[in-house]
PDB file of C-alpha atoms in Angstrom:
ATOM      1  CA  THR A   1       0.000   0.000   0.000  1.00 51.00           C
ATOM      2  CA  GLN A   2       1.382   3.382  -0.974  1.00 54.00           C
ATOM      3  CA  LEU A   3       1.116   5.877   1.859  1.00 78.00           C
ATOM      4  CA  LEU A   4       0.920   9.579   1.170  1.00 91.00           C
ATOM      5  CA  GLU A   5       1.551  11.752   4.210  1.00 93.00           C
ATOM      6  CA  GLN A   6       0.481  15.354   4.100  1.00 95.00           C
ATOM      7  CA  SER A   7       1.708  18.102   6.375  1.00 96.00           C
ATOM      8  CA  PRO A   8       0.564  20.008   8.164  1.00 96.00           C
ATOM      9  CA  GLN A   9      -2.656  18.212   9.003  1.00 94.00           C
ATOM     10  CA  PHE A  10      -4.320  21.481  10.041  1.00 96.00           C
ATOM     11  CA  LEU A  11      -3.374  25.032   9.136  1.00 97.00           C
ATOM     12  CA  SER A  12      -5.062  28.260  10.132  1.00 97.00           C
ATOM     13  CA  ILE A  13      -3.615  31.549   8.891  1.00 96.00           C
ATOM     14  CA  GLN A  14      -4.626  35.142   8.308  1.00 97.00           C
ATOM     15  CA  GLU A  15      -5.832  36.392   4.955  1.00 97.00           C
ATOM     16  CA  GLY A  16      -2.946  37.677   2.849  1.00 97.00           C
ATOM     17  CA  GLU A  17      -0.322  35.306   4.226  1.00 97.00           C
ATOM     18  CA  ASN A  18       1.536  32.691   2.212  1.00 98.00           C
ATOM     19  CA  LEU A  19       1.540  28.975   2.963  1.00 97.00           C
ATOM     20  CA  THR A  20       2.952  25.677   1.755  1.00 98.00           C
ATOM     21  CA  VAL A  21       1.428  22.223   2.069  1.00 98.00           C
ATOM     22  CA  TYR A  22       3.537  19.108   1.606  1.00 97.00           C
ATOM     23  CA  CYS A  23       2.751  15.639   0.305  1.00 97.00           C
ATOM     24  CA  ASN A  24       5.377  12.940   0.872  1.00 96.00           C
ATOM     25  CA  SER A  25       5.723   9.267   0.112  1.00 94.00           C
ATOM     26  CA  SER A  26       8.362   6.598  -0.190  1.00 92.00           C
ATOM     27  CA  SER A  27       6.716   5.381  -3.392  1.00 91.00           C
ATOM     28  CA  VAL A  28       7.214   6.640  -6.920  1.00 92.00           C
ATOM     29  CA  PHE A  29       4.111   7.809  -8.744  1.00 92.00           C
ATOM     30  CA  SER A  30       3.428   8.074 -12.454  1.00 90.00           C
ATOM     31  CA  SER A  31       1.562  11.292 -11.766  1.00 91.00           C
ATOM     32  CA  LEU A  32       0.288  13.250  -8.811  1.00 94.00           C
ATOM     33  CA  GLN A  33      -2.859  15.260  -8.404  1.00 94.00           C
ATOM     34  CA  TRP A  34      -4.096  17.887  -5.982  1.00 97.00           C
ATOM     35  CA  TYR A  35      -7.735  18.246  -5.017  1.00 96.00           C
ATOM     36  CA  ARG A  36      -9.736  20.665  -2.880  1.00 97.00           C
ATOM     37  CA  GLN A  37     -12.794  19.480  -1.032  1.00 96.00           C
ATOM     38  CA  GLU A  38     -15.444  21.663   0.563  1.00 93.00           C
ATOM     39  CA  PRO A  39     -17.962  20.492   3.181  1.00 89.00           C
ATOM     40  CA  GLY A  40     -20.717  18.325   1.737  1.00 89.00           C
ATOM     41  CA  GLU A  41     -19.038  18.024  -1.627  1.00 93.00           C
ATOM     42  CA  GLY A  42     -16.700  15.644  -3.378  1.00 94.00           C
ATOM     43  CA  PRO A  43     -13.050  16.501  -4.035  1.00 95.00           C
ATOM     44  CA  VAL A  44     -12.464  18.743  -7.047  1.00 94.00           C
ATOM     45  CA  LEU A  45      -9.358  18.288  -9.161  1.00 93.00           C
ATOM     46  CA  LEU A  46      -7.033  21.308  -9.173  1.00 95.00           C
ATOM     47  CA  VAL A  47      -4.006  20.079 -11.106  1.00 94.00           C
ATOM     48  CA  THR A  48      -2.111  17.039 -12.355  1.00 93.00           C
ATOM     49  CA  VAL A  49       1.696  16.951 -12.450  1.00 94.00           C
ATOM     50  CA  VAL A  50       3.439  14.248 -14.417  1.00 92.00           C
ATOM     51  CA  THR A  51       7.117  15.000 -14.899  1.00 93.00           C
ATOM     52  CA  GLY A  52       9.677  14.986 -12.076  1.00 94.00           C
ATOM     53  CA  GLY A  53      10.537  18.575 -11.165  1.00 95.00           C
ATOM     54  CA  GLU A  54       7.467  19.922 -12.931  1.00 95.00           C
ATOM     55  CA  VAL A  55       6.002  23.197 -11.677  1.00 97.00           C
ATOM     56  CA  LYS A  56       2.472  24.315 -12.498  1.00 97.00           C
ATOM     57  CA  LYS A  57       0.781  27.549 -11.568  1.00 97.00           C
ATOM     58  CA  LEU A  58      -2.915  28.132 -11.163  1.00 94.00           C
ATOM     59  CA  LYS A  59      -3.396  31.816 -10.326  1.00 95.00           C
ATOM     60  CA  ARG A  60      -2.084  32.141  -6.731  1.00 97.00           C
ATOM     61  CA  LEU A  61      -1.445  28.401  -6.392  1.00 97.00           C
ATOM     62  CA  THR A  62       1.897  26.852  -7.348  1.00 98.00           C
ATOM     63  CA  PHE A  63       2.283  23.082  -7.520  1.00 97.00           C
ATOM     64  CA  GLN A  64       5.597  21.252  -7.718  1.00 97.00           C
ATOM     65  CA  PHE A  65       6.354  17.591  -8.310  1.00 96.00           C
ATOM     66  CA  GLY A  66       9.555  16.316  -6.733  1.00 96.00           C
ATOM     67  CA  ASP A  67      12.438  15.296  -8.978  1.00 95.00           C
ATOM     68  CA  ALA A  68      12.077  11.662  -7.901  1.00 95.00           C
ATOM     69  CA  ARG A  69       8.277  11.774  -8.316  1.00 94.00           C
ATOM     70  CA  LYS A  70       7.764  10.777  -4.674  1.00 95.00           C
ATOM     71  CA  ASP A  71       6.644  14.080  -3.218  1.00 95.00           C
ATOM     72  CA  SER A  72       4.876  17.294  -4.049  1.00 97.00           C
ATOM     73  CA  SER A  73       4.132  20.710  -2.622  1.00 97.00           C
ATOM     74  CA  LEU A  74       1.353  23.233  -2.945  1.00 98.00           C
ATOM     75  CA  HIS A  75       2.177  26.886  -2.294  1.00 98.00           C
ATOM     76  CA  ILE A  76      -0.533  29.514  -1.953  1.00 98.00           C
ATOM     77  CA  THR A  77       0.368  33.182  -2.207  1.00 97.00           C
ATOM     78  CA  ALA A  78      -1.724  35.847  -0.488  1.00 97.00           C
ATOM     79  CA  ALA A  79      -4.296  33.399   0.844  1.00 97.00           C
ATOM     80  CA  GLN A  80      -7.945  34.381   0.691  1.00 97.00           C
ATOM     81  CA  PRO A  81     -10.966  33.106   2.646  1.00 95.00           C
ATOM     82  CA  GLY A  82     -12.140  31.332  -0.519  1.00 95.00           C
ATOM     83  CA  ASP A  83      -9.062  29.091  -0.285  1.00 96.00           C
ATOM     84  CA  THR A  84     -10.474  27.479   2.856  1.00 96.00           C
ATOM     85  CA  GLY A  85     -11.020  23.761   2.451  1.00 96.00           C
ATOM     86  CA  LEU A  86      -9.523  20.294   2.667  1.00 97.00           C
ATOM     87  CA  TYR A  87      -6.567  19.859   0.317  1.00 98.00           C
ATOM     88  CA  LEU A  88      -5.799  16.327  -0.803  1.00 96.00           C
ATOM     89  CA  CYS A  89      -2.930  15.001  -2.838  1.00 96.00           C
ATOM     90  CA  ALA A  90      -3.361  11.764  -4.770  1.00 94.00           C
ATOM     91  CA  GLY A  91      -0.689   9.611  -6.340  1.00 92.00           C
ATOM     92  CA  ALA A  92      -1.319   7.494  -9.407  1.00 88.00           C
ATOM     93  CA  THR A  93       0.281   4.081  -9.731  1.00 84.00           C
ATOM     94  CA  VAL A  94       0.037   1.573 -12.539  1.00 78.00           C
ATOM     95  CA  SER A  95      -1.272  -1.843 -11.587  1.00 68.00           C
ATOM     96  CA  ASN A  96      -0.048  -5.163 -12.944  1.00 65.00           C
ATOM     97  CA  PHE A  97      -2.883  -4.938 -15.436  1.00 63.00           C
ATOM     98  CA  GLY A  98      -1.645  -1.618 -16.791  1.00 65.00           C
ATOM     99  CA  ASN A  99      -4.409   0.405 -15.204  1.00 67.00           C
ATOM    100  CA  GLU A 100      -3.867   3.432 -13.005  1.00 74.00           C
ATOM    101  CA  LYS A 101      -5.324   3.779  -9.551  1.00 78.00           C
ATOM    102  CA  LEU A 102      -5.330   6.822  -7.286  1.00 84.00           C
ATOM    103  CA  THR A 103      -4.258   6.684  -3.659  1.00 87.00           C
ATOM    104  CA  PHE A 104      -5.106   9.728  -1.569  1.00 91.00           C
ATOM    105  CA  GLY A 105      -3.078  11.491   1.050  1.00 93.00           C
ATOM    106  CA  THR A 106      -4.138  12.152   4.612  1.00 89.00           C
ATOM    107  CA  GLY A 107      -5.307  15.684   3.806  1.00 94.00           C
ATOM    108  CA  THR A 108      -4.571  19.212   5.018  1.00 96.00           C
ATOM    109  CA  ARG A 109      -7.455  21.185   6.426  1.00 96.00           C
ATOM    110  CA  LEU A 110      -6.812  24.847   5.645  1.00 97.00           C
ATOM    111  CA  THR A 111      -8.662  27.751   7.233  1.00 97.00           C
ATOM    112  CA  ILE A 112      -8.081  31.317   6.094  1.00 97.00           C
ATOM    113  CA  ILE A 113      -9.158  33.886   8.658  1.00 96.00           C
ATOM    114  CA  PRO A 114     -10.504  37.145   7.194  1.00 94.00           C
TER     115      PRO A 114
ATOM    116  CA  ASP B   1     -22.751  16.657 -18.864  1.00 61.00           C
ATOM    117  CA  ALA B   2     -24.145  16.676 -15.318  1.00 77.00           C
ATOM    118  CA  GLY B   3     -21.016  15.150 -13.830  1.00 93.00           C
ATOM    119  CA  VAL B   4     -20.869  12.045 -11.683  1.00 96.00           C
ATOM    120  CA  ILE B   5     -24.253  11.397 -10.129  1.00 97.00           C
ATOM    121  CA  GLN B   6     -24.648   9.491  -6.891  1.00 97.00           C
ATOM    122  CA  SER B   7     -27.787   8.431  -5.107  1.00 97.00           C
ATOM    123  CA  PRO B   8     -29.026   8.666  -2.520  1.00 97.00           C
ATOM    124  CA  ARG B   9     -27.284  11.715  -1.015  1.00 96.00           C
ATOM    125  CA  HIS B  10     -28.131  10.568   2.486  1.00 97.00           C
ATOM    126  CA  GLU B  11     -29.030   7.145   3.818  1.00 97.00           C
ATOM    127  CA  VAL B  12     -29.927   6.210   7.372  1.00 97.00           C
ATOM    128  CA  THR B  13     -30.471   2.546   8.021  1.00 97.00           C
ATOM    129  CA  GLU B  14     -30.603   0.117  10.890  1.00 97.00           C
ATOM    130  CA  MET B  15     -27.830  -2.317  11.607  1.00 97.00           C
ATOM    131  CA  GLY B  16     -28.292  -5.544   9.683  1.00 97.00           C
ATOM    132  CA  GLN B  17     -30.136  -4.003   6.762  1.00 97.00           C
ATOM    133  CA  GLU B  18     -28.921  -4.113   3.188  1.00 97.00           C
ATOM    134  CA  VAL B  19     -27.734  -0.824   1.696  1.00 98.00           C
ATOM    135  CA  THR B  20     -27.229  -0.117  -2.005  1.00 98.00           C
ATOM    136  CA  LEU B  21     -25.396   2.961  -3.217  1.00 98.00           C
ATOM    137  CA  ARG B  22     -25.635   3.986  -6.855  1.00 98.00           C
ATOM    138  CA  CYS B  23     -23.366   5.845  -9.247  1.00 98.00           C
ATOM    139  CA  LYS B  24     -23.686   7.138 -12.782  1.00 97.00           C
ATOM    140  CA  PRO B  25     -20.255   8.071 -14.166  1.00 97.00           C
ATOM    141  CA  ILE B  26     -19.520  10.707 -16.765  1.00 95.00           C
ATOM    142  CA  SER B  27     -20.185   9.415 -20.252  1.00 94.00           C
ATOM    143  CA  GLY B  28     -17.002   8.357 -22.008  1.00 91.00           C
ATOM    144  CA  HIS B  29     -14.962   7.840 -18.860  1.00 92.00           C
ATOM    145  CA  ASN B  30     -13.511   4.345 -18.798  1.00 88.00           C
ATOM    146  CA  SER B  31     -12.486   4.083 -15.137  1.00 91.00           C
ATOM    147  CA  LEU B  32     -14.730   4.167 -12.074  1.00 94.00           C
ATOM    148  CA  PHE B  33     -13.654   4.274  -8.451  1.00 94.00           C
ATOM    149  CA  TRP B  34     -15.491   3.798  -5.154  1.00 96.00           C
ATOM    150  CA  TYR B  35     -14.004   5.548  -2.123  1.00 96.00           C
ATOM    151  CA  ARG B  36     -15.005   5.790   1.527  1.00 96.00           C
ATOM    152  CA  GLN B  37     -14.174   8.860   3.601  1.00 95.00           C
ATOM    153  CA  THR B  38     -14.100   9.093   7.393  1.00 93.00           C
ATOM    154  CA  MET B  39     -12.469  11.527   9.768  1.00 87.00           C
ATOM    155  CA  MET B  40     -10.234   8.822  11.168  1.00 86.00           C
ATOM    156  CA  ARG B  41      -9.054   7.149   7.968  1.00 87.00           C
ATOM    157  CA  GLY B  42      -9.447   9.832   5.326  1.00 89.00           C
ATOM    158  CA  LEU B  43     -10.288   8.839   1.751  1.00 92.00           C
ATOM    159  CA  GLU B  44      -9.841   5.109   1.184  1.00 92.00           C
ATOM    160  CA  LEU B  45     -10.058   3.355  -2.174  1.00 91.00           C
ATOM    161  CA  LEU B  46     -12.476   0.436  -1.984  1.00 95.00           C
ATOM    162  CA  ILE B  47     -12.553  -0.840  -5.556  1.00 94.00           C
ATOM    163  CA  TYR B  48     -12.036   0.370  -9.070  1.00 91.00           C
ATOM    164  CA  PHE B  49     -13.243  -0.712 -12.475  1.00 93.00           C
ATOM    165  CA  ASN B  50     -11.722  -0.245 -15.897  1.00 90.00           C
ATOM    166  CA  ASN B  51     -14.031  -0.682 -18.886  1.00 91.00           C
ATOM    167  CA  ASN B  52     -16.648  -2.160 -16.504  1.00 93.00           C
ATOM    168  CA  VAL B  53     -14.255  -4.851 -15.238  1.00 93.00           C
ATOM    169  CA  PRO B  54     -13.230  -4.877 -11.541  1.00 92.00           C
ATOM    170  CA  ILE B  55      -9.474  -4.416 -11.454  1.00 88.00           C
ATOM    171  CA  ASP B  56      -8.567  -4.084  -7.797  1.00 87.00           C
ATOM    172  CA  ASP B  57     -10.927  -4.788  -4.910  1.00 90.00           C
ATOM    173  CA  SER B  58      -8.252  -5.134  -2.252  1.00 88.00           C
ATOM    174  CA  GLY B  59      -9.667  -2.125  -0.433  1.00 89.00           C
ATOM    175  CA  MET B  60     -13.066  -3.701   0.143  1.00 93.00           C
ATOM    176  CA  PRO B  61     -13.258  -4.138   3.923  1.00 86.00           C
ATOM    177  CA  GLU B  62     -14.842  -7.577   4.012  1.00 85.00           C
ATOM    178  CA  ASP B  63     -17.289  -9.888   2.314  1.00 91.00           C
ATOM    179  CA  ARG B  64     -20.212  -7.754   3.398  1.00 95.00           C
ATOM    180  CA  PHE B  65     -19.191  -5.293   0.688  1.00 97.00           C
ATOM    181  CA  SER B  66     -19.732  -5.955  -2.996  1.00 97.00           C
ATOM    182  CA  ALA B  67     -19.645  -3.776  -6.102  1.00 97.00           C
ATOM    183  CA  LYS B  68     -20.892  -4.232  -9.627  1.00 97.00           C
ATOM    184  CA  MET B  69     -20.684  -2.355 -12.891  1.00 97.00           C
ATOM    185  CA  PRO B  70     -23.129  -4.010 -15.296  1.00 96.00           C
ATOM    186  CA  ASN B  71     -22.552  -1.387 -17.994  1.00 95.00           C
ATOM    187  CA  ALA B  72     -20.544   1.742 -18.696  1.00 94.00           C
ATOM    188  CA  SER B  73     -23.166   4.062 -17.248  1.00 94.00           C
ATOM    189  CA  PHE B  74     -24.007   2.482 -13.904  1.00 96.00           C
ATOM    190  CA  SER B  75     -22.344   1.027 -10.825  1.00 98.00           C
ATOM    191  CA  THR B  76     -23.544  -0.091  -7.403  1.00 98.00           C
ATOM    192  CA  LEU B  77     -21.883  -0.617  -4.049  1.00 98.00           C
ATOM    193  CA  LYS B  78     -23.801  -2.916  -1.741  1.00 98.00           C
ATOM    194  CA  ILE B  79     -23.334  -3.554   1.959  1.00 97.00           C
ATOM    195  CA  GLN B  80     -25.117  -6.575   3.388  1.00 97.00           C
ATOM    196  CA  PRO B  81     -25.553  -6.694   6.324  1.00 96.00           C
ATOM    197  CA  SER B  82     -24.666  -3.145   7.327  1.00 97.00           C
ATOM    198  CA  GLU B  83     -22.945  -2.323  10.628  1.00 96.00           C
ATOM    199  CA  PRO B  84     -22.524   0.970  12.541  1.00 97.00           C
ATOM    200  CA  ARG B  85     -18.798   1.053  11.665  1.00 95.00           C
ATOM    201  CA  ASP B  86     -19.781   1.316   7.995  1.00 97.00           C
ATOM    202  CA  SER B  87     -21.026   4.859   8.651  1.00 97.00           C
ATOM    203  CA  ALA B  88     -19.080   7.176   6.357  1.00 97.00           C
ATOM    204  CA  VAL B  89     -19.358   9.228   3.183  1.00 97.00           C
ATOM    205  CA  TYR B  90     -19.040   7.039   0.110  1.00 98.00           C
ATOM    206  CA  PHE B  91     -17.778   8.656  -3.085  1.00 97.00           C
ATOM    207  CA  CYS B  92     -17.839   7.478  -6.639  1.00 97.00           C
ATOM    208  CA  ALA B  93     -15.394   8.961  -9.139  1.00 95.00           C
ATOM    209  CA  SER B  94     -14.963   8.470 -12.841  1.00 93.00           C
ATOM    210  CA  ARG B  95     -11.745   9.085 -14.707  1.00 88.00           C
ATOM    211  CA  HIS B  96     -10.522   9.605 -18.236  1.00 81.00           C
ATOM    212  CA  LEU B  97      -6.748   9.840 -18.723  1.00 76.00           C
ATOM    213  CA  PHE B  98      -5.525  12.236 -16.016  1.00 72.00           C
ATOM    214  CA  TRP B  99      -8.903  13.739 -15.210  1.00 77.00           C
ATOM    215  CA  ALA B 100     -10.889  12.342 -12.286  1.00 84.00           C
ATOM    216  CA  PHE B 101     -14.259  13.711 -11.229  1.00 92.00           C
ATOM    217  CA  PHE B 102     -16.061  12.921  -8.020  1.00 95.00           C
ATOM    218  CA  GLY B 103     -19.733  12.746  -7.247  1.00 96.00           C
ATOM    219  CA  GLN B 104     -21.184  14.578  -4.278  1.00 95.00           C
ATOM    220  CA  GLY B 105     -21.120  11.429  -2.179  1.00 97.00           C
ATOM    221  CA  THR B 106     -23.603   9.402  -0.176  1.00 98.00           C
ATOM    222  CA  ARG B 107     -23.570  10.010   3.559  1.00 97.00           C
ATOM    223  CA  LEU B 108     -24.386   6.666   5.151  1.00 98.00           C
ATOM    224  CA  THR B 109     -25.403   6.372   8.780  1.00 98.00           C
ATOM    225  CA  VAL B 110     -25.984   2.933  10.242  1.00 98.00           C
ATOM    226  CA  VAL B 111     -27.687   3.013  13.616  1.00 97.00           C
TER     227      VAL B 111
END
């Protein structure tokens, strides 16, 4: 079983501050995804990173895939209350049958205080 | 497309009863996943299908759980008999290439 540990587990910061969330594993993934989940809803895909060292930006969010494709980070600049939610990373691995399955991290619950 | 559709949104049942959760994936997506989410264990993969065929059911807790995908547009997750520890939010997700989309989930409470 591939374990994805996220840190911190909980984070509460003031609006306008910057933050970084980490996703670490001892396993190598073919790709890694980040999701945001709001109460009462399913996770919503934010980004997929595929190549080791890849950096993707989505407005104030910057995602990086580690060189060895075992870890990833999510950096938010000038956080806003709308960024509040549960952030989940998910690693994709290829099964013996050639199919990909997603394993989710433990989650980071982010609260932005106005 | 309306996205992944799950029903019911909420289910309250008594211990020992059979529960069936339903999922309609996005048309054209060839992979379907069932997940369970709890505060203690986070989001756990129960089973996934590729082209309607179960590929990996190693996450299914025990024989009380079963899942089927009779065609590309419908899947069910059944728990028989249900137990209080099965209480959780159950999500279905469908995926095409790198893109995975989740339904809104079914909140199951077994009393």
